[in-house]
Tab-separated table of C-alpha atoms in Angstrom:
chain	number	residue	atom	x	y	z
A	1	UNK	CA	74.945	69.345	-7.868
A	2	UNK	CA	72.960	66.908	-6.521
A	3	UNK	CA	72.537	66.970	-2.436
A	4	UNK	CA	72.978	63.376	-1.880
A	5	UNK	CA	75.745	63.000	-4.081
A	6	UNK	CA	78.242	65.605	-3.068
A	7	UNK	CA	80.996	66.424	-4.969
A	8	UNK	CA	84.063	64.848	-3.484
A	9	UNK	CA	86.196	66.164	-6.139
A	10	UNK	CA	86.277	69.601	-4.290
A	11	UNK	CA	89.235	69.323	-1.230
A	12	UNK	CA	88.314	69.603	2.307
A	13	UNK	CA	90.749	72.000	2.732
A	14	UNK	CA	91.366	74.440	0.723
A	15	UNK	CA	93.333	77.992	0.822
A	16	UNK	CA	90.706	79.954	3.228
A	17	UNK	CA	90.562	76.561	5.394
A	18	UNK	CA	94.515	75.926	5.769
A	19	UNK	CA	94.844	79.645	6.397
A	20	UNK	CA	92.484	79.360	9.491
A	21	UNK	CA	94.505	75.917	10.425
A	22	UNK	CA	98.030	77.466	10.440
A	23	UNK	CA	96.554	80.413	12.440
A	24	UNK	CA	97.562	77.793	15.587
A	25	UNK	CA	101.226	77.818	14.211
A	26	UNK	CA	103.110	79.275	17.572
A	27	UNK	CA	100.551	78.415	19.914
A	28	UNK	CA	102.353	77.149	23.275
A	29	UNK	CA	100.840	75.754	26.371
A	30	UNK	CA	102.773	74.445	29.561
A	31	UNK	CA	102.176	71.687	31.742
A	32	UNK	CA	103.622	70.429	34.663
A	33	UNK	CA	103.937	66.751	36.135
A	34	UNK	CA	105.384	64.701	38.473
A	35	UNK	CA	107.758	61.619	37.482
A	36	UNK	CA	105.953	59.169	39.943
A	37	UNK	CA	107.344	55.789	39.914
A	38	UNK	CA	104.159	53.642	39.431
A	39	UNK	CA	103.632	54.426	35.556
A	40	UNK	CA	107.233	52.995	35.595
A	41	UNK	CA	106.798	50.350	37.436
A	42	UNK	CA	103.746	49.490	35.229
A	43	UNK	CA	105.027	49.828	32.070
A	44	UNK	CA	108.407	47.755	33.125
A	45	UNK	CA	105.434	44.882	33.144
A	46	UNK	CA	103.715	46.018	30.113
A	47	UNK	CA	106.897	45.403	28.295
A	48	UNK	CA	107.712	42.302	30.007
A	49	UNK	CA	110.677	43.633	32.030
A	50	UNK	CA	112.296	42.547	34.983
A	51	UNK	CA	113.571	45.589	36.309
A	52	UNK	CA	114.176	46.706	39.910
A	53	UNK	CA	111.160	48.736	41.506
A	54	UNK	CA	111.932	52.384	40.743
A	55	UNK	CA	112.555	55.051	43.671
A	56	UNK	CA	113.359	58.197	43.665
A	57	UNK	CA	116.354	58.930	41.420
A	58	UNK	CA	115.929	56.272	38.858
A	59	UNK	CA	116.596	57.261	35.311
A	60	UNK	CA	113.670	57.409	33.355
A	61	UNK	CA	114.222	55.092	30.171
A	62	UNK	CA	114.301	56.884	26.998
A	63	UNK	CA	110.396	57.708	25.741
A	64	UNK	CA	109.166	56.796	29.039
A	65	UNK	CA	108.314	60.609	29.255
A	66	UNK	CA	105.301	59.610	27.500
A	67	UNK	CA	103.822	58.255	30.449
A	68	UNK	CA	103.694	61.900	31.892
A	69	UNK	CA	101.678	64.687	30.761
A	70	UNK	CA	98.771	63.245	29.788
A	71	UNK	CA	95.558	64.687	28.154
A	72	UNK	CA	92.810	65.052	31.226
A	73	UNK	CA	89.821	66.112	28.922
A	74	UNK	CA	86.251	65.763	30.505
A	75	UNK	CA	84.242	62.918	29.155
A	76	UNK	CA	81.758	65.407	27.463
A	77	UNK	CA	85.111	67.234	25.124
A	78	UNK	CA	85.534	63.299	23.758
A	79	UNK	CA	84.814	63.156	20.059
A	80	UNK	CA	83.553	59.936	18.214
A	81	UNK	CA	87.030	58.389	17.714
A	82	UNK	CA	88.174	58.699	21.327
A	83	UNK	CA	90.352	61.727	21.324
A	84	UNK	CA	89.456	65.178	22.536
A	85	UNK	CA	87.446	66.851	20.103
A	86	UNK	CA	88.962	68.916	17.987
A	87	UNK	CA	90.501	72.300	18.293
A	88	UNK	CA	92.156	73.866	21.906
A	89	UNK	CA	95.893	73.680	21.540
A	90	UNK	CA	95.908	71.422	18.283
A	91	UNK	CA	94.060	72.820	15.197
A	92	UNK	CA	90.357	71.683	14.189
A	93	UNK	CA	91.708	69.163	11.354
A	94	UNK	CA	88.762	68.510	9.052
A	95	UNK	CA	90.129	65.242	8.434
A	96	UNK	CA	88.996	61.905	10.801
A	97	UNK	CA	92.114	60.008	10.760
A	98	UNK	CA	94.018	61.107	12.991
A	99	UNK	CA	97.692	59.351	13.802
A	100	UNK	CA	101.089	59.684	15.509
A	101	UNK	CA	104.145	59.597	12.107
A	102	UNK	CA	106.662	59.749	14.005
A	103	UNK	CA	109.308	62.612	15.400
A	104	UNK	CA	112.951	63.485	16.592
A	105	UNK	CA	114.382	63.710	20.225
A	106	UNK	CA	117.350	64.841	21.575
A	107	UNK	CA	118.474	64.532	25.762
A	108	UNK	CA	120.595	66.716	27.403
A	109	UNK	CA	124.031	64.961	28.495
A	110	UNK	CA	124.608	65.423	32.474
A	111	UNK	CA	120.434	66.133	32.998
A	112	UNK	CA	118.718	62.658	32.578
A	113	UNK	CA	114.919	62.719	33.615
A	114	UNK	CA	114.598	60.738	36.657
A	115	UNK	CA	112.201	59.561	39.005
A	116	UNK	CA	111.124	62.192	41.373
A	117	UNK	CA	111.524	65.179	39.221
A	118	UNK	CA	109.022	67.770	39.288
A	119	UNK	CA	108.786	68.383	35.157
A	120	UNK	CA	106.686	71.019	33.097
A	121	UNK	CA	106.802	70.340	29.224
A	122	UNK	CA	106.440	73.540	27.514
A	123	UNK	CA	104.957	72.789	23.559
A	124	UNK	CA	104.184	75.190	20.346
A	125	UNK	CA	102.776	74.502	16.994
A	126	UNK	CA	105.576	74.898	15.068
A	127	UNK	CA	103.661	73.890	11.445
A	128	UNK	CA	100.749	72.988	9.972
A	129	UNK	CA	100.953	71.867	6.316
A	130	UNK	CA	98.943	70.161	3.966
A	131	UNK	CA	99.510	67.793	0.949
A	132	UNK	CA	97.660	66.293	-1.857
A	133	UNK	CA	98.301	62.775	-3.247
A	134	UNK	CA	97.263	59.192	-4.197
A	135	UNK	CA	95.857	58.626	-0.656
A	136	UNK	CA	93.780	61.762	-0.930
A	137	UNK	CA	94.106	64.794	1.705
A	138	UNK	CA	96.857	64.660	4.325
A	139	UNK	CA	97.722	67.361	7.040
A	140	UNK	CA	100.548	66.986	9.393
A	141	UNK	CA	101.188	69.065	12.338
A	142	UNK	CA	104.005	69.865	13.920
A	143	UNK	CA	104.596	70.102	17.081
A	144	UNK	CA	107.760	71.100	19.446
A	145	UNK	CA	107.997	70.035	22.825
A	146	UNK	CA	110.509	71.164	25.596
A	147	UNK	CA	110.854	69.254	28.972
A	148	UNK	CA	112.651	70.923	31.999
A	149	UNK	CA	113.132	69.743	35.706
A	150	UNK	CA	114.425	70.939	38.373
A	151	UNK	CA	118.412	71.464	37.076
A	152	UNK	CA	117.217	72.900	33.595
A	153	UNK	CA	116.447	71.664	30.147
A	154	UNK	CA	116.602	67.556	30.119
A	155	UNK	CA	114.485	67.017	26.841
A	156	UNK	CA	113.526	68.432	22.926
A	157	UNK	CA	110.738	66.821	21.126
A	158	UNK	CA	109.581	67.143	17.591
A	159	UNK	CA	106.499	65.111	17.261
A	160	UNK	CA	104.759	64.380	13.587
A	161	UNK	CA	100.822	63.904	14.035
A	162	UNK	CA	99.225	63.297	10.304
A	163	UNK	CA	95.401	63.500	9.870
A	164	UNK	CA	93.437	61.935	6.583
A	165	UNK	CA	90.636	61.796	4.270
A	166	UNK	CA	88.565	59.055	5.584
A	167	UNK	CA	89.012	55.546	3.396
A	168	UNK	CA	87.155	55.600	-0.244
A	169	UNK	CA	85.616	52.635	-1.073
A	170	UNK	CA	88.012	50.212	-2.771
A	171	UNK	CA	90.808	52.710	-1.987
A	172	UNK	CA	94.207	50.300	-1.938
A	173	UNK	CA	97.247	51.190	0.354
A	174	UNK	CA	100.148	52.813	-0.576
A	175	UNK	CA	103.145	50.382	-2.028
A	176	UNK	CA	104.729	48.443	0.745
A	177	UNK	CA	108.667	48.614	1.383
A	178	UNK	CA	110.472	45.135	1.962
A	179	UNK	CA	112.239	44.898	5.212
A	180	UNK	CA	115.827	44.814	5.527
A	181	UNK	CA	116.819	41.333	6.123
A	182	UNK	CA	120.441	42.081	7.597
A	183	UNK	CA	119.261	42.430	11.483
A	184	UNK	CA	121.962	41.709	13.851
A	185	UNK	CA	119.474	41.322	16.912
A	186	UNK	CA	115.309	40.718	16.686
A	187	UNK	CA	112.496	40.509	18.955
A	188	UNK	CA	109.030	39.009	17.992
A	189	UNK	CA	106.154	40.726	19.272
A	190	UNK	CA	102.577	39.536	19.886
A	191	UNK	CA	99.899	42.571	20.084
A	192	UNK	CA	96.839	40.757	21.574
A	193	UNK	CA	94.153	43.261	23.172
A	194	UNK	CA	95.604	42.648	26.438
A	195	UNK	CA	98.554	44.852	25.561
A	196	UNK	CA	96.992	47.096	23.305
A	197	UNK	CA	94.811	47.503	25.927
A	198	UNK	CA	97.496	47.996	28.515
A	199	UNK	CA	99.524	50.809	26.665
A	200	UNK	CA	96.042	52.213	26.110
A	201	UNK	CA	95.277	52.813	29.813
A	202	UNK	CA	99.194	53.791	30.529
A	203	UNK	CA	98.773	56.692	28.810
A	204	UNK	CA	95.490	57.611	28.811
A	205	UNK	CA	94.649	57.550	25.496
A	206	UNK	CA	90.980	56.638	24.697
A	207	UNK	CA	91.699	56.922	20.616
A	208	UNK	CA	89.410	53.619	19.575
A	209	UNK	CA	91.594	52.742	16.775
A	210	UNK	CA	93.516	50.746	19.362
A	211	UNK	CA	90.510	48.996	21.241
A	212	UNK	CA	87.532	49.119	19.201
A	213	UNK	CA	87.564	46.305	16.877
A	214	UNK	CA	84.211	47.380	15.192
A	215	UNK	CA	84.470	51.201	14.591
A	216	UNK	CA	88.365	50.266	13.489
A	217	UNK	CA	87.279	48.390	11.017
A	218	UNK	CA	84.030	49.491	10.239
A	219	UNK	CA	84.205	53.786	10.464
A	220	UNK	CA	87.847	53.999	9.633
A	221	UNK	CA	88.289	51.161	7.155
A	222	UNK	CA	91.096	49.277	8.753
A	223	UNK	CA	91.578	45.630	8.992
A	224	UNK	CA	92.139	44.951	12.507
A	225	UNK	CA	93.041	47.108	15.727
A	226	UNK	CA	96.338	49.420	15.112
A	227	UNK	CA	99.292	48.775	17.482
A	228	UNK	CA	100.114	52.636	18.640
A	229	UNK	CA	102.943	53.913	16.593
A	230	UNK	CA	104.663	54.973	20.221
A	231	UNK	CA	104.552	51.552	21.263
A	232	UNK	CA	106.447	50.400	18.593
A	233	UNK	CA	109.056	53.447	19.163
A	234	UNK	CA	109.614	52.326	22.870
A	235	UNK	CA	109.369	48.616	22.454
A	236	UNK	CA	112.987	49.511	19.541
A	237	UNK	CA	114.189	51.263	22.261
A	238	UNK	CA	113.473	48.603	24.639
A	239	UNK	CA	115.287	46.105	22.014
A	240	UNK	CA	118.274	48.380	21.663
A	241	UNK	CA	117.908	48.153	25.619
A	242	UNK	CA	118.166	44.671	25.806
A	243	UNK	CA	120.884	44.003	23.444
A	244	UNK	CA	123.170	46.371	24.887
A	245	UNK	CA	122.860	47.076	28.373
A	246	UNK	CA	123.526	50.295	30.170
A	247	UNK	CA	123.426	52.330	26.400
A	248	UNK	CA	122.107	56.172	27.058
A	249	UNK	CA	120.251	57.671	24.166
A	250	UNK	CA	121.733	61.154	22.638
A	251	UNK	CA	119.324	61.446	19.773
A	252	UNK	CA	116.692	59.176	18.375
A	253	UNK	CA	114.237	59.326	15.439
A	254	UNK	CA	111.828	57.446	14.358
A	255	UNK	CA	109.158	57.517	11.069
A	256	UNK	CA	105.886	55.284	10.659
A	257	UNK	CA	105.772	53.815	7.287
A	258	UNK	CA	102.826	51.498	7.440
A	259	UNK	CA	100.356	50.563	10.140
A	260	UNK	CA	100.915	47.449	12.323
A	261	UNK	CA	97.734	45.415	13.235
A	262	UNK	CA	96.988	42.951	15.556
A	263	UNK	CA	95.926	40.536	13.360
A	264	UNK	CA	99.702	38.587	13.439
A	265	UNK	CA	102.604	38.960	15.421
A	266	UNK	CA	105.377	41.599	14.338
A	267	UNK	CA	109.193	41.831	14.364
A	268	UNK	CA	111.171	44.560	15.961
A	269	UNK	CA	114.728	44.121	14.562
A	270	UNK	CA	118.256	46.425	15.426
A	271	UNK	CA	121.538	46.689	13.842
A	272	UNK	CA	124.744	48.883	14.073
A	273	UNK	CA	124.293	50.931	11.503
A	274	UNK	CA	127.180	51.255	8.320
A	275	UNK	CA	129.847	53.093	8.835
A	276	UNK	CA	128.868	53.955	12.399
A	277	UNK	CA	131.331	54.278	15.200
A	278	UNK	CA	129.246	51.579	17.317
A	279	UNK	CA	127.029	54.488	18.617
A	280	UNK	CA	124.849	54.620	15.621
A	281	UNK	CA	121.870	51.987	15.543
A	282	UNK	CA	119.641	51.356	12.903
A	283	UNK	CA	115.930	50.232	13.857
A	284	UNK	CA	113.038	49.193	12.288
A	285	UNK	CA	109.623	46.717	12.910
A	286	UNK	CA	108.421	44.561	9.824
A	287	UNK	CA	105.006	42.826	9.942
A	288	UNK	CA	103.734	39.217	9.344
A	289	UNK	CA	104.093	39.885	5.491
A	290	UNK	CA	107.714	41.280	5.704
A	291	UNK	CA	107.280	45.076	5.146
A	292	UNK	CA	108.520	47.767	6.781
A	293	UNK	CA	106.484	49.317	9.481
A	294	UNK	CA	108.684	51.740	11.033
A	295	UNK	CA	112.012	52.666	10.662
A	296	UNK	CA	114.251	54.685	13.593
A	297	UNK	CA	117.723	55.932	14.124
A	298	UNK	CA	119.292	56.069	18.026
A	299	UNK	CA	122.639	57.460	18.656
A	300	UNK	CA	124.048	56.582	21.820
A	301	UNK	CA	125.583	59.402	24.568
């Protein structure tokens, strides 16, 4: 084989290197935080809320946790795309893209998270698999978290993080999916940098996919910046939010089908979903050519 033409026929992971990856599967680490109220207050004006200034005893809005907890690494542990390098509590995925698919909550009725709590969220590996198809190499990662405060368990998190071959040349997307077009409520969201930028800083997250225009498009092959897959999560919630005031979340779930840019505004649209009792919601984001971008399920308490 020639040195400058390696073979990429031969996978990056194979059975020796997903054996050493799923040797992090139960790996748990706790941290503890404080629910402050400025995060809240910030992110109230992110989202373009009006909402009273938090004090102490304010529910935290559903996903809001994810303003808590957040990775401290030194500037020196950053790796070329923004995040941490890799291994420490996640696995050392030989694969550069790195993204958030999605995952599956669940609150505790009669323990809502609220401002003022002293939390600790205690998470494990639960999986690490890997898959072969027409988009090349994929690994997801599994990971469970559990959130506690002072009266006891509030929170259970199942969070999806994928990681992929980097972009062949001429490599096409997968197939898009059309958007439902039966919404019964919709929002219409612009992603200039400013908010990208925003969410960015709210929770600490230095990944340059959301802020680098060149490396974006140039290392990881995308067209523009990528709106962060939990914005779009929050921002249904916040739609479900606004369309039906005072509505607690028992469960919610949500799946990234196909990355949002900021090169056009998006939708966010909601609907009671068929059959439901009026609890159920369906939820889903289309972009600027129609297609479906995420889809979600909340249940309300």
């Amino acid at each position: 084989m020639n040195p400058s033409n390696p073979d990429t026929s031969r996978p990056a992971i194979d059975a020796e290197a997903l054996a050493k990856l799923q040797a992090w599967q139960g790996r748990s680490e706790t941290l503890a935080d404080d629910l402050t109220a400025a995060p809240v207050r910030a992110l109230s004006a992110t989202l373009d809320r009006d909402d009273p200034l938090p004090v102490p005893g304010t529910r935290l809005p559903e996903l809001w946790h994810w303003l808590y907890f957040l990775p401290h690494h030194r500037e020196s542990e950053i790796g070329e795309d923004g995040h941490a390098r890799r291994g420490g509590f996640l696995p050392p995925v030989p694969l550069p893209r790195r993204m958030w698919a999605g995952g599956r909550l669940a609150w505790e009725a009669g323990n809502p998270l609220q401002v003022g709590d002293k939390v600790e969220r205690t998470s494990t590996i639960a999986s690490v698999t890997h898959k072969a198809g027409r988009s090349g190499e994929l690994v997801f990662v599994l990971v469970r978290h559990e959130v506690r405060n002072e009266r006891g368990l509030a929170l259970t998190e199942e969070h999806d993080i994928v990681y992929r071959a980097a972009a062949a040349p001429g490599e096409k997307a997968p197939p898009p999916t059309p958007a439902p077009k039966d919404a019964a409520f919709s929002r219409e969201i612009v992603p200039d940098d400013v908010l990208l930028f925003r969410y960015s800083a709210l929770t600490f997250n230095g990944h340059r996919i959301h802020y680098d225009r060149r490396y974006v498009t140039e290392v990881e092959g995308y067209p523009g910046l990528i709106v962060h897959g939990p914005l779009i999560a929050t921002l249904l919630v916040d739609l479900l939010r606004r369309n039906a005031p005072g509505a607690r979340l028992a469960r919610f779930e949500f799946r990234a089908v196909r990355p949002t840019f900021d090169t056009a505004p998006f939708r966010l649209h909601g609907k009671p979903a068929d059959g439901s009792d009026g609890k159920t919601f369906s939820l889903w984001g289309e972009d600027a050519d129609g297609w479906l971008t995420m889809q979600a399920t909340a249940v309300l308490a």
